[in-house]
Short mmCIF file of C-alpha atoms in Angstrom, two decimals:
data_model
loop_
_atom_site.label_atom_id
_atom_site.label_comp_id
_atom_site.label_asym_id
_atom_site.label_seq_id
_atom_site.Cartn_x
_atom_site.Cartn_y
_atom_site.Cartn_z
CA ASN A 1 -29.52 -8.52 -20.47
CA ALA A 2 -29.46 -9.22 -16.73
CA GLY A 3 -24.93 -8.07 -16.47
CA VAL A 4 -23.85 -9.33 -13.27
CA THR A 5 -26.40 -10.53 -10.34
CA GLN A 6 -25.92 -10.74 -6.69
CA THR A 7 -27.87 -12.43 -4.18
CA PRO A 8 -29.67 -11.54 -1.68
CA LYS A 9 -29.43 -8.27 -1.47
CA PHE A 10 -29.93 -7.83 2.41
CA ARG A 11 -29.22 -10.46 5.24
CA ILE A 12 -28.63 -10.25 8.86
CA LEU A 13 -26.48 -12.78 10.60
CA LYS A 14 -25.80 -13.61 13.90
CA ILE A 15 -21.98 -14.13 15.04
CA GLY A 16 -20.44 -17.50 14.21
CA GLN A 17 -23.36 -18.22 11.45
CA SER A 18 -21.89 -18.68 7.66
CA MET A 19 -23.61 -17.98 4.25
CA THR A 20 -22.59 -17.95 0.77
CA LEU A 21 -23.06 -14.67 -0.94
CA GLN A 22 -23.64 -15.48 -4.82
CA CYS A 23 -22.80 -13.80 -8.00
CA THR A 24 -23.73 -14.86 -11.46
CA GLN A 25 -22.87 -12.75 -14.88
CA ASP A 26 -24.02 -13.53 -18.08
CA MET A 27 -21.31 -12.21 -19.68
CA ASN A 28 -19.15 -14.25 -20.69
CA HIS A 29 -16.40 -12.59 -18.55
CA ASN A 30 -13.25 -14.07 -16.92
CA TYR A 31 -12.84 -11.91 -14.67
CA MET A 32 -14.76 -11.49 -11.64
CA TYR A 33 -14.18 -10.13 -8.18
CA TRP A 34 -15.78 -9.32 -4.99
CA TYR A 35 -14.97 -6.40 -2.99
CA ARG A 36 -16.49 -4.67 0.23
CA GLN A 37 -17.35 -0.90 1.37
CA ASP A 38 -17.65 0.16 4.54
CA PRO A 39 -19.90 2.81 5.78
CA GLY A 40 -18.03 6.63 4.09
CA MET A 41 -15.52 4.04 2.86
CA GLY A 42 -14.16 3.11 -0.70
CA LEU A 43 -14.51 -0.56 -2.09
CA LYS A 44 -11.84 -2.73 -0.96
CA LEU A 45 -10.63 -5.72 -3.00
CA ILE A 46 -11.07 -9.05 -1.00
CA TYR A 47 -10.76 -12.29 -3.81
CA TYR A 48 -10.48 -11.98 -7.51
CA SER A 49 -10.86 -14.02 -10.30
CA VAL A 50 -9.14 -14.52 -14.26
CA GLY A 51 -11.06 -17.15 -15.25
CA ALA A 52 -12.79 -20.26 -14.38
CA GLY A 53 -10.44 -22.82 -12.05
CA ILE A 54 -8.13 -19.40 -11.10
CA THR A 55 -8.72 -17.13 -8.07
CA ASP A 56 -5.96 -15.33 -6.01
CA LYS A 57 -6.59 -12.99 -2.88
CA GLY A 58 -6.49 -9.49 -2.82
CA GLU A 59 -6.40 -6.50 -0.34
CA VAL A 60 -8.73 -8.19 2.73
CA PRO A 61 -8.94 -11.74 2.39
CA ASN A 62 -9.13 -13.00 5.90
CA GLY A 63 -12.31 -14.42 6.83
CA TYR A 64 -13.13 -15.29 3.24
CA ASN A 65 -13.43 -17.70 0.51
CA VAL A 66 -14.09 -18.22 -2.65
CA SER A 67 -14.16 -20.44 -5.74
CA ARG A 68 -15.04 -20.32 -9.49
CA SER A 69 -15.67 -23.82 -11.08
CA THR A 70 -17.46 -22.18 -14.13
CA THR A 71 -17.12 -18.92 -16.44
CA GLU A 72 -20.29 -17.38 -15.29
CA ASP A 73 -20.56 -18.25 -10.96
CA PHE A 74 -18.48 -15.97 -8.22
CA PRO A 75 -19.81 -16.86 -5.04
CA LEU A 76 -17.92 -15.73 -1.68
CA ARG A 77 -17.92 -17.48 0.95
CA LEU A 78 -18.34 -16.22 4.73
CA GLU A 79 -17.53 -19.33 7.26
CA LEU A 80 -17.52 -17.42 10.99
CA ALA A 81 -19.46 -13.98 10.72
CA ALA A 82 -17.71 -11.40 12.64
CA PRO A 83 -18.84 -8.33 13.16
CA SER A 84 -16.21 -6.94 11.35
CA GLN A 85 -17.65 -7.92 8.06
CA THR A 86 -20.66 -5.90 8.62
CA SER A 87 -20.42 -4.24 5.16
CA VAL A 88 -22.04 -3.58 1.79
CA TYR A 89 -20.54 -6.79 -0.90
CA PHE A 90 -19.96 -5.97 -4.57
CA CYS A 91 -19.91 -8.46 -7.47
CA ALA A 92 -17.90 -7.56 -10.52
CA SER A 93 -17.21 -8.40 -13.57
CA SER A 94 -15.33 -7.16 -17.05
CA SER A 95 -14.21 -8.86 -20.24
CA GLY A 96 -10.01 -8.85 -19.24
CA GLY A 97 -7.21 -6.39 -18.75
CA GLY A 98 -5.79 -3.07 -19.71
CA ILE A 99 -7.84 0.07 -21.33
CA ASN A 100 -10.87 -1.65 -21.72
CA GLU A 101 -11.38 -2.61 -17.92
CA LYS A 102 -14.96 -1.29 -18.15
CA LEU A 103 -16.48 -3.36 -14.68
CA PHE A 104 -19.89 -4.14 -14.65
CA PHE A 105 -21.39 -4.08 -11.00
CA GLY A 106 -23.95 -6.20 -10.04
CA SER A 107 -26.45 -3.89 -7.00
CA GLY A 108 -24.60 -4.96 -4.05
CA THR A 109 -25.21 -7.00 -0.29
CA GLN A 110 -25.60 -5.32 2.84
CA LEU A 111 -24.47 -7.33 4.93
CA SER A 112 -25.20 -7.15 8.99
CA VAL A 113 -23.25 -9.18 11.37
CA LEU A 114 -25.00 -8.76 15.20
CA ALA B 1 1.71 -2.19 -1.71
CA GLN B 2 -0.31 -1.16 -4.31
CA THR B 3 -2.40 2.00 -2.96
CA VAL B 4 -4.35 4.95 -4.14
CA THR B 5 -4.66 7.86 -1.86
CA GLN B 6 -7.76 10.44 -1.79
CA SER B 7 -6.78 13.08 0.77
CA GLN B 8 -10.31 15.01 0.02
CA PRO B 9 -13.23 13.21 1.97
CA GLU B 10 -15.12 15.65 0.95
CA MET B 11 -15.78 18.12 -1.50
CA SER B 12 -18.46 20.57 -2.53
CA VAL B 13 -18.96 22.76 -5.17
CA GLN B 14 -21.63 25.41 -7.07
CA GLU B 15 -23.50 23.79 -10.10
CA ALA B 16 -21.94 25.39 -13.14
CA GLU B 17 -18.73 26.01 -11.38
CA THR B 18 -15.45 23.86 -11.42
CA VAL B 19 -14.46 21.70 -9.10
CA THR B 20 -11.29 19.42 -9.35
CA LEU B 21 -10.45 16.18 -7.52
CA SER B 22 -7.77 15.18 -6.08
CA CYS B 23 -5.70 11.57 -6.29
CA THR B 24 -2.53 10.06 -5.82
CA TYR B 25 -1.26 6.10 -6.07
CA ASP B 26 1.61 4.36 -5.80
CA THR B 27 3.25 1.68 -8.19
CA SER B 28 5.81 -0.53 -9.13
CA GLU B 29 4.94 -0.81 -13.15
CA ASN B 30 5.88 1.38 -15.38
CA ASN B 31 2.47 0.27 -17.46
CA TYR B 32 -0.83 0.87 -15.82
CA TYR B 33 -4.31 1.80 -16.43
CA LEU B 34 -6.11 4.56 -14.13
CA PHE B 35 -10.26 5.32 -13.62
CA TRP B 36 -12.82 7.16 -11.95
CA TYR B 37 -15.75 6.29 -11.43
CA LYS B 38 -18.93 8.11 -9.71
CA GLN B 39 -21.66 6.02 -7.38
CA PRO B 40 -24.49 7.63 -6.51
CA PRO B 41 -26.69 7.30 -4.16
CA SER B 42 -28.22 4.23 -6.17
CA ARG B 43 -24.76 2.54 -5.02
CA GLN B 44 -24.82 1.48 -8.98
CA MET B 45 -20.58 1.79 -10.03
CA ILE B 46 -20.48 4.17 -13.30
CA LEU B 47 -17.33 4.72 -15.00
CA VAL B 48 -16.58 8.30 -15.57
CA ILE B 49 -13.10 8.15 -17.35
CA ARG B 50 -10.18 6.09 -18.13
CA GLN B 51 -6.43 7.12 -18.74
CA GLU B 52 -3.36 4.59 -19.80
CA ALA B 53 -0.47 5.99 -18.25
CA TYR B 54 1.55 5.55 -21.28
CA LYS B 55 -0.27 7.91 -22.91
CA GLN B 56 1.00 11.64 -21.92
CA GLN B 57 -2.23 13.13 -23.39
CA ASN B 58 -4.89 14.03 -21.08
CA ALA B 59 -8.34 12.10 -21.53
CA THR B 60 -11.02 13.73 -21.84
CA GLU B 61 -15.12 12.29 -21.78
CA ASN B 62 -16.95 15.75 -22.22
CA ARG B 63 -17.36 17.75 -18.95
CA PHE B 64 -14.83 15.52 -17.20
CA SER B 65 -11.03 15.78 -17.91
CA VAL B 66 -7.99 14.76 -16.18
CA ASN B 67 -4.72 15.84 -15.12
CA PHE B 68 -2.39 13.00 -15.16
CA GLN B 69 0.97 13.99 -13.97
CA LYS B 70 3.11 10.47 -13.73
CA ALA B 71 5.97 11.41 -12.45
CA ALA B 72 3.92 12.86 -9.36
CA LYS B 73 2.44 9.35 -9.76
CA SER B 74 -0.76 11.94 -9.61
CA PHE B 75 -4.30 11.47 -11.38
CA SER B 76 -6.54 14.46 -10.80
CA LEU B 77 -10.26 14.61 -12.21
CA LYS B 78 -11.50 18.04 -12.78
CA ILE B 79 -15.50 18.27 -14.12
CA SER B 80 -16.55 21.34 -15.60
CA ASP B 81 -20.23 23.42 -15.77
CA SER B 82 -20.72 21.03 -12.47
CA GLN B 83 -24.19 19.54 -12.59
CA LEU B 84 -26.65 18.81 -9.54
CA GLY B 85 -26.20 15.20 -11.53
CA ASP B 86 -22.93 15.06 -10.62
CA THR B 87 -23.34 14.64 -6.99
CA ALA B 88 -21.99 11.36 -6.05
CA MET B 89 -19.11 9.28 -4.48
CA TYR B 90 -15.89 9.34 -6.95
CA PHE B 91 -13.45 6.75 -6.44
CA CYS B 92 -10.10 7.18 -7.98
CA ALA B 93 -8.67 3.25 -9.40
CA LYS B 94 -6.07 2.02 -10.92
CA LEU B 95 -5.39 -1.16 -12.39
CA PRO B 96 -2.05 -3.56 -12.22
CA PRO B 97 -2.49 -6.69 -13.57
CA GLY B 98 -5.80 -8.71 -12.78
CA LYS B 99 -7.25 -6.60 -10.28
CA LEU B 100 -8.58 -3.20 -10.22
CA ILE B 101 -7.77 -0.56 -6.64
CA PHE B 102 -10.03 1.82 -5.18
CA GLY B 103 -9.22 4.77 -3.72
CA THR B 104 -11.09 5.21 -0.17
CA GLY B 105 -12.95 8.58 -2.38
CA THR B 106 -14.53 11.83 -2.64
CA ARG B 107 -18.25 12.68 -1.75
CA LEU B 108 -18.82 15.67 -3.81
CA GLN B 109 -21.93 17.68 -3.32
CA VAL B 110 -23.27 20.09 -5.95
CA PHE B 111 -25.32 22.74 -4.52
CA PRO B 112 -27.68 25.25 -6.77
#
């Protein structure tokens, strides 16, 4: 079982560059999330999706974009990278809301913007 | 705004002792869900325990239990008989519809 797969695991960007963080899950989950975790801090929700074609902003959406064209994939796009976006990014998925909201997390992407 | 607050950045406890991690939150909903997640150095997020707000009975999972005070909007985690493997970051999280909101975390160190 692959679960939630994120690529790449590490990336260094120059200021102003763009990139897409890939996330795919094979559990047929409707809900998918992108979080960022700054050093020594908690997870901040960037964007989330409750199903294909539906996305919504989280706590810190500025500087990011997402799309959800399929149930499996939920890519996160950084258009003009800034040093403030240096962080560890986690993708997660779950089958739905409520008490059964067991999130399955990817292994994270360490992104540095220099 | 939906917020989850963990006021203890770091905690330490001796092996086999009991430790309590604090969490408070804001909400405008009557029904919601609360969680504690553990993040060891491997960065994996592991669900420790969960609680439905409409249930008054505190959730328990083996050595882990919660003290849920709905009126006070408090959701603390008690770890009994602490083990070295409990060393990790612990995050409190709240679920309003559709999105899980995390606190800033408490780093727990269990020492021999």
